[in-house]
Amino acid sequence: MEPAVSLAVCALLFLLWVRLKGLEFVLIHQRWVFVCLFLLPLSLIFDIYYYVRAWVVFKLSSAPRLHEQRVRDIQKQVREWKEQGSKTFMCTGRPGWLTVSLRVGKYKKTHKNIMINLMDILEVDTKKQIVRVEPLVSMGQVTALLTSIGWTLPVLPELDDLTVGGLIMGTGIESSSHKYGLFQHICTAYELVLADGSFVRCTPTENSDLFYAVPWSCGTLGFLVAAEIRIIPAKKYVKLRFEPVRGLEAICEKFTWESQRPENHFIEGLLYSLDEAVIMTGVMTDEAEPSKLNSIGNYYKPWFFKHVENYLKTNREGLEYIPLRHYYHRHTRSIFWELQDIIPFGNNPIFRYLFGWMVPPKISLLKLTQGETLRKLYEQHHVVQDMLVPMKCLPRALHTFHNDIHVYPIWLCPFILPSQPGLVHPKGDETELYVDIGAYGEPRVKHFEARSCMRQLEKFVRSVHGFQMLYADCYMNREEFWEMFDGSLYHELREKLGCQDAFPEVYDKICKAARH
């Protein structure tokens, strides 16, 4: 009984402290207390529930039978909306706080919410090398299932909670994208319910205009109800090489060269200052040297970006064998490096061994509990941005990031961008090598002002024919937005499919200038 009494006393003292200081004070100034005591346990319960549910559903093969019924229900909701006079735009009924994007979707309160309960893996066809999934299937679900049967996605974005629908309607990238492109480029078919309630399937050869217009459209052309995605054979480990590089010119040359080597299955760079980086290259393998095996995903292991930094500090190269699923989610436990701002002692060995098995807190729960005051503080004093620029512009881009926001570490991930129709494509008619520059953290530039600094950065990205990932805060006006993105096919299809009265334009849905 003594431990229970002690726990009860501690809980009582904590509640009294919260009452004295006020909940908002605790959430802003001592957020780690709330996260450790409440959000971590709650996040663990969420993860266990969804993992068990996905496993049971797939084993019982109930998902395919229920899928058609659920799609018909979505069609029914859309048709009822039309019969009632189409008075407001439609959107999915999924609460805004459940998304991985830090943006709070206020439109959910004014638009017609269409309930879409589609979160199952429908089929794995190893002969055709295709997995068919519903839009709310997460990357955690996908890797848990596919790696257990010896398969994987060619492009499997980092965080467990990212969903297939978000990665298609937005975008997704991984360190294999220099071979396979963005997440949309490994998709072979989309199934949607359109603004009139009809069902359509689109592929590169069937309804191809819609197939190429859907990515980056943020749900403004129809409701995604299923997708078919390529799969490839998986191996047990990633043989990962770590190479510290100093000097901006040397970093850019080395990174570009490695990105063009087809033998590299994976490549990424972590930039710790303007002239210090670690470049990592990896290949999948079934064999591993036991002395170099590193199960980096285990809860007691150091956060990956801190582990990588040790190679820079000791100025030595390294070779490790990392289990494939651990590699795919190497940045998950620390949410890249965002968790160090929420739990400053999170990488301490004592914390990792005692509580690391509950990390990370769900991003959705962090959003739900942050409150308006904290959200505004984050908006003004925190940056979460991914800018996609041609690889040839990398040196200029890194200088611009350094001068405009000064956030480190910076994530570098190369990808090929095919010349295909749609919102995002190279300026010319040929496939081009691009790089994703990811900046997540507190800007260290003097007198940082979110709107002016980000508009300056967006202007540079437009000038080099780059693109901004749309999950992040976007400060462009409408003219600037459509200068960055090619809206010709998108607008043509919105008119053809009757979307103007059914869904907001993508700019109105995501840009701050349109929402404020």
PDB file of C-alpha atoms in Angstrom, residues 314-479:
ATOM      1  CA  THR A 314      35.102  12.895 -32.220  1.00  0.00           C
ATOM      2  CA  ASN A 315      35.903  13.613 -35.883  1.00  0.00           C
ATOM      3  CA  ARG A 316      35.717   9.957 -36.924  1.00  0.00           C
ATOM      4  CA  GLU A 317      33.886   7.945 -39.542  1.00  0.00           C
ATOM      5  CA  GLY A 318      31.662   5.060 -38.518  1.00  0.00           C
ATOM      6  CA  LEU A 319      29.900   1.949 -39.776  1.00  0.00           C
ATOM      7  CA  GLU A 320      26.847   0.429 -38.098  1.00  0.00           C
ATOM      8  CA  TYR A 321      24.204  -2.175 -38.875  1.00  0.00           C
ATOM      9  CA  ILE A 322      20.747  -0.949 -37.880  1.00  0.00           C
ATOM     10  CA  PRO A 323      17.608  -3.157 -37.964  1.00  0.00           C
ATOM     11  CA  LEU A 324      15.461  -1.971 -40.862  1.00  0.00           C
ATOM     12  CA  ARG A 325      12.408  -0.866 -38.856  1.00  0.00           C
ATOM     13  CA  HIS A 326      14.665   0.914 -36.337  1.00  0.00           C
ATOM     14  CA  TYR A 327      16.289   2.776 -39.222  1.00  0.00           C
ATOM     15  CA  TYR A 328      12.971   3.831 -40.747  1.00  0.00           C
ATOM     16  CA  HIS A 329      11.856   5.367 -37.445  1.00  0.00           C
ATOM     17  CA  ARG A 330      15.265   6.574 -36.234  1.00  0.00           C
ATOM     18  CA  HIS A 331      13.982  10.131 -35.670  1.00  0.00           C
ATOM     19  CA  THR A 332      10.613   9.114 -34.193  1.00  0.00           C
ATOM     20  CA  ARG A 333      11.571   8.912 -30.501  1.00  0.00           C
ATOM     21  CA  SER A 334      12.913  12.465 -30.443  1.00  0.00           C
ATOM     22  CA  ILE A 335      10.477  13.806 -33.109  1.00  0.00           C
ATOM     23  CA  PHE A 336      13.654  14.656 -35.029  1.00  0.00           C
ATOM     24  CA  TRP A 337      15.032  17.066 -32.370  1.00  0.00           C
ATOM     25  CA  GLU A 338      11.823  18.790 -31.315  1.00  0.00           C
ATOM     26  CA  LEU A 339      11.458  16.784 -28.106  1.00  0.00           C
ATOM     27  CA  GLN A 340      14.549  18.389 -26.567  1.00  0.00           C
ATOM     28  CA  ASP A 341      12.576  21.657 -26.331  1.00  0.00           C
ATOM     29  CA  ILE A 342       9.666  19.907 -24.595  1.00  0.00           C
ATOM     30  CA  ILE A 343      11.604  17.510 -22.312  1.00  0.00           C
ATOM     31  CA  PRO A 344      15.076  19.111 -21.978  1.00  0.00           C
ATOM     32  CA  PHE A 345      16.476  16.084 -20.091  1.00  0.00           C
ATOM     33  CA  GLY A 346      14.846  13.537 -22.416  1.00  0.00           C
ATOM     34  CA  ASN A 347      18.179  12.203 -23.730  1.00  0.00           C
ATOM     35  CA  ASN A 348      19.626  11.783 -20.241  1.00  0.00           C
ATOM     36  CA  PRO A 349      20.501   8.069 -19.721  1.00  0.00           C
ATOM     37  CA  ILE A 350      18.529   7.896 -16.454  1.00  0.00           C
ATOM     38  CA  PHE A 351      15.377   9.275 -18.093  1.00  0.00           C
ATOM     39  CA  ARG A 352      15.798   6.993 -21.116  1.00  0.00           C
ATOM     40  CA  TYR A 353      16.123   3.840 -18.998  1.00  0.00           C
ATOM     41  CA  LEU A 354      13.252   4.718 -16.652  1.00  0.00           C
ATOM     42  CA  PHE A 355      10.761   6.380 -18.996  1.00  0.00           C
ATOM     43  CA  GLY A 356      12.114   6.075 -22.553  1.00  0.00           C
ATOM     44  CA  TRP A 357       9.691   3.236 -23.318  1.00  0.00           C
ATOM     45  CA  MET A 358       6.844   5.784 -23.242  1.00  0.00           C
ATOM     46  CA  VAL A 359       8.532   8.268 -25.617  1.00  0.00           C
ATOM     47  CA  PRO A 360       7.515  10.066 -27.791  1.00  0.00           C
ATOM     48  CA  PRO A 361       4.295  11.809 -26.792  1.00  0.00           C
ATOM     49  CA  LYS A 362       1.739  11.822 -29.594  1.00  0.00           C
ATOM     50  CA  ILE A 363       2.017  15.002 -31.653  1.00  0.00           C
ATOM     51  CA  SER A 364      -1.778  15.107 -31.789  1.00  0.00           C
ATOM     52  CA  LEU A 365      -2.001  15.180 -27.972  1.00  0.00           C
ATOM     53  CA  LEU A 366       0.660  17.901 -27.796  1.00  0.00           C
ATOM     54  CA  LYS A 367      -1.500  19.987 -30.138  1.00  0.00           C
ATOM     55  CA  LEU A 368      -4.675  19.262 -28.223  1.00  0.00           C
ATOM     56  CA  THR A 369      -3.200  20.463 -24.911  1.00  0.00           C
ATOM     57  CA  GLN A 370      -1.054  23.389 -26.026  1.00  0.00           C
ATOM     58  CA  GLY A 371      -3.695  26.106 -25.663  1.00  0.00           C
ATOM     59  CA  GLU A 372      -3.993  29.368 -27.603  1.00  0.00           C
ATOM     60  CA  THR A 373      -1.253  31.202 -25.645  1.00  0.00           C
ATOM     61  CA  LEU A 374       1.325  28.480 -26.217  1.00  0.00           C
ATOM     62  CA  ARG A 375       0.301  28.117 -29.859  1.00  0.00           C
ATOM     63  CA  LYS A 376       0.955  31.818 -30.456  1.00  0.00           C
ATOM     64  CA  LEU A 377       4.307  31.592 -28.645  1.00  0.00           C
ATOM     65  CA  TYR A 378       5.325  28.667 -30.834  1.00  0.00           C
ATOM     66  CA  GLU A 379       4.214  30.508 -33.939  1.00  0.00           C
ATOM     67  CA  GLN A 380       6.368  33.534 -33.115  1.00  0.00           C
ATOM     68  CA  HIS A 381       9.406  31.790 -31.613  1.00  0.00           C
ATOM     69  CA  HIS A 382       9.534  28.399 -33.292  1.00  0.00           C
ATOM     70  CA  VAL A 383      10.118  27.213 -36.848  1.00  0.00           C
ATOM     71  CA  VAL A 384       8.932  23.966 -38.436  1.00  0.00           C
ATOM     72  CA  GLN A 385       9.548  24.125 -42.180  1.00  0.00           C
ATOM     73  CA  ASP A 386      10.549  21.864 -45.079  1.00  0.00           C
ATOM     74  CA  MET A 387      11.669  23.671 -48.212  1.00  0.00           C
ATOM     75  CA  LEU A 388      12.352  21.718 -51.406  1.00  0.00           C
ATOM     76  CA  VAL A 389      14.963  23.292 -53.683  1.00  0.00           C
ATOM     77  CA  PRO A 390      17.031  22.124 -56.663  1.00  0.00           C
ATOM     78  CA  MET A 391      20.229  20.425 -55.517  1.00  0.00           C
ATOM     79  CA  LYS A 392      22.285  22.861 -57.618  1.00  0.00           C
ATOM     80  CA  CYS A 393      21.021  25.661 -55.341  1.00  0.00           C
ATOM     81  CA  LEU A 394      21.970  23.939 -52.069  1.00  0.00           C
ATOM     82  CA  PRO A 395      24.891  26.249 -51.085  1.00  0.00           C
ATOM     83  CA  ARG A 396      22.794  29.404 -51.632  1.00  0.00           C
ATOM     84  CA  ALA A 397      19.845  27.844 -49.847  1.00  0.00           C
ATOM     85  CA  LEU A 398      21.869  26.930 -46.744  1.00  0.00           C
ATOM     86  CA  HIS A 399      23.286  30.459 -46.570  1.00  0.00           C
ATOM     87  CA  THR A 400      19.726  31.816 -46.799  1.00  0.00           C
ATOM     88  CA  PHE A 401      18.482  29.514 -44.033  1.00  0.00           C
ATOM     89  CA  HIS A 402      21.451  30.512 -41.883  1.00  0.00           C
ATOM     90  CA  ASN A 403      20.884  34.240 -42.358  1.00  0.00           C
ATOM     91  CA  ASP A 404      17.074  34.268 -42.183  1.00  0.00           C
ATOM     92  CA  ILE A 405      16.314  31.836 -39.336  1.00  0.00           C
ATOM     93  CA  HIS A 406      19.566  30.271 -38.015  1.00  0.00           C
ATOM     94  CA  VAL A 407      18.073  26.960 -36.840  1.00  0.00           C
ATOM     95  CA  TYR A 408      20.246  23.890 -36.254  1.00  0.00           C
ATOM     96  CA  PRO A 409      20.384  20.964 -36.756  1.00  0.00           C
ATOM     97  CA  ILE A 410      19.113  21.066 -40.332  1.00  0.00           C
ATOM     98  CA  TRP A 411      17.890  17.907 -42.067  1.00  0.00           C
ATOM     99  CA  LEU A 412      19.032  17.311 -45.651  1.00  0.00           C
ATOM    100  CA  CYS A 413      17.237  14.711 -47.770  1.00  0.00           C
ATOM    101  CA  PRO A 414      17.725  14.389 -51.553  1.00  0.00           C
ATOM    102  CA  PHE A 415      14.970  13.353 -53.947  1.00  0.00           C
ATOM    103  CA  ILE A 416      14.340  13.054 -57.653  1.00  0.00           C
ATOM    104  CA  LEU A 417      11.462  15.109 -59.043  1.00  0.00           C
ATOM    105  CA  PRO A 418      10.033  13.686 -62.290  1.00  0.00           C
ATOM    106  CA  SER A 419       8.665  15.934 -64.991  1.00  0.00           C
ATOM    107  CA  GLN A 420       4.986  15.015 -64.591  1.00  0.00           C
ATOM    108  CA  PRO A 421       1.764  17.057 -64.625  1.00  0.00           C
ATOM    109  CA  GLY A 422       0.456  18.411 -61.345  1.00  0.00           C
ATOM    110  CA  LEU A 423       1.123  21.074 -58.731  1.00  0.00           C
ATOM    111  CA  VAL A 424       4.814  20.207 -58.275  1.00  0.00           C
ATOM    112  CA  HIS A 425       7.310  19.481 -61.034  1.00  0.00           C
ATOM    113  CA  PRO A 426      10.720  20.744 -62.241  1.00  0.00           C
ATOM    114  CA  LYS A 427      10.967  23.908 -64.275  1.00  0.00           C
ATOM    115  CA  GLY A 428      12.225  22.067 -67.350  1.00  0.00           C
ATOM    116  CA  ASP A 429      11.000  18.935 -69.120  1.00  0.00           C
ATOM    117  CA  GLU A 430      13.462  16.552 -67.453  1.00  0.00           C
ATOM    118  CA  THR A 431      13.678  14.833 -64.076  1.00  0.00           C
ATOM    119  CA  GLU A 432      15.758  16.928 -61.673  1.00  0.00           C
ATOM    120  CA  LEU A 433      17.555  16.231 -58.396  1.00  0.00           C
ATOM    121  CA  TYR A 434      16.129  18.261 -55.495  1.00  0.00           C
ATOM    122  CA  VAL A 435      16.854  18.409 -51.770  1.00  0.00           C
ATOM    123  CA  ASP A 436      14.518  18.799 -48.812  1.00  0.00           C
ATOM    124  CA  ILE A 437      15.933  21.268 -46.262  1.00  0.00           C
ATOM    125  CA  GLY A 438      14.166  20.676 -42.950  1.00  0.00           C
ATOM    126  CA  ALA A 439      14.451  23.288 -40.192  1.00  0.00           C
ATOM    127  CA  TYR A 440      12.810  22.489 -36.858  1.00  0.00           C
ATOM    128  CA  GLY A 441      13.459  24.482 -33.709  1.00  0.00           C
ATOM    129  CA  GLU A 442      13.929  27.890 -32.153  1.00  0.00           C
ATOM    130  CA  PRO A 443      15.472  30.520 -34.474  1.00  0.00           C
ATOM    131  CA  ARG A 444      18.678  32.084 -33.172  1.00  0.00           C
ATOM    132  CA  VAL A 445      18.737  34.987 -35.577  1.00  0.00           C
ATOM    133  CA  LYS A 446      18.511  38.374 -33.853  1.00  0.00           C
ATOM    134  CA  HIS A 447      15.118  40.112 -33.895  1.00  0.00           C
ATOM    135  CA  PHE A 448      13.342  37.115 -35.439  1.00  0.00           C
ATOM    136  CA  GLU A 449       9.835  38.007 -36.585  1.00  0.00           C
ATOM    137  CA  ALA A 450       7.975  35.003 -37.936  1.00  0.00           C
ATOM    138  CA  ARG A 451       6.018  36.613 -40.755  1.00  0.00           C
ATOM    139  CA  SER A 452       8.751  38.797 -42.257  1.00  0.00           C
ATOM    140  CA  CYS A 453      11.510  36.180 -41.896  1.00  0.00           C
ATOM    141  CA  MET A 454       9.410  33.390 -43.378  1.00  0.00           C
ATOM    142  CA  ARG A 455       8.210  35.551 -46.260  1.00  0.00           C
ATOM    143  CA  GLN A 456      11.839  36.298 -47.045  1.00  0.00           C
ATOM    144  CA  LEU A 457      12.640  32.591 -47.041  1.00  0.00           C
ATOM    145  CA  GLU A 458       9.599  31.787 -49.188  1.00  0.00           C
ATOM    146  CA  LYS A 459      10.664  34.448 -51.692  1.00  0.00           C
ATOM    147  CA  PHE A 460      14.066  32.788 -52.067  1.00  0.00           C
ATOM    148  CA  VAL A 461      12.463  29.352 -52.549  1.00  0.00           C
ATOM    149  CA  ARG A 462      10.215  30.730 -55.303  1.00  0.00           C
ATOM    150  CA  SER A 463      13.187  32.389 -57.006  1.00  0.00           C
ATOM    151  CA  VAL A 464      14.973  29.041 -57.464  1.00  0.00           C
ATOM    152  CA  HIS A 465      11.779  27.200 -58.495  1.00  0.00           C
ATOM    153  CA  GLY A 466      11.494  25.401 -55.200  1.00  0.00           C
ATOM    154  CA  PHE A 467       8.476  24.384 -53.140  1.00  0.00           C
ATOM    155  CA  GLN A 468       7.285  24.658 -49.558  1.00  0.00           C
ATOM    156  CA  MET A 469       5.708  21.656 -47.840  1.00  0.00           C
ATOM    157  CA  LEU A 470       2.126  22.589 -47.092  1.00  0.00           C
ATOM    158  CA  TYR A 471       1.873  21.106 -43.590  1.00  0.00           C
ATOM    159  CA  ALA A 472       3.806  24.130 -42.292  1.00  0.00           C
ATOM    160  CA  ASP A 473       2.853  27.767 -41.777  1.00  0.00           C
ATOM    161  CA  CYS A 474       2.714  29.466 -45.175  1.00  0.00           C
ATOM    162  CA  TYR A 475       2.765  33.284 -45.380  1.00  0.00           C
ATOM    163  CA  MET A 476       2.472  33.790 -49.155  1.00  0.00           C
ATOM    164  CA  ASN A 477      -0.368  35.732 -50.730  1.00  0.00           C
ATOM    165  CA  ARG A 478      -2.460  34.073 -53.433  1.00  0.00           C
ATOM    166  CA  GLU A 479      -0.411  35.408 -56.350  1.00  0.00           C
TER     167      GLU A 479
END
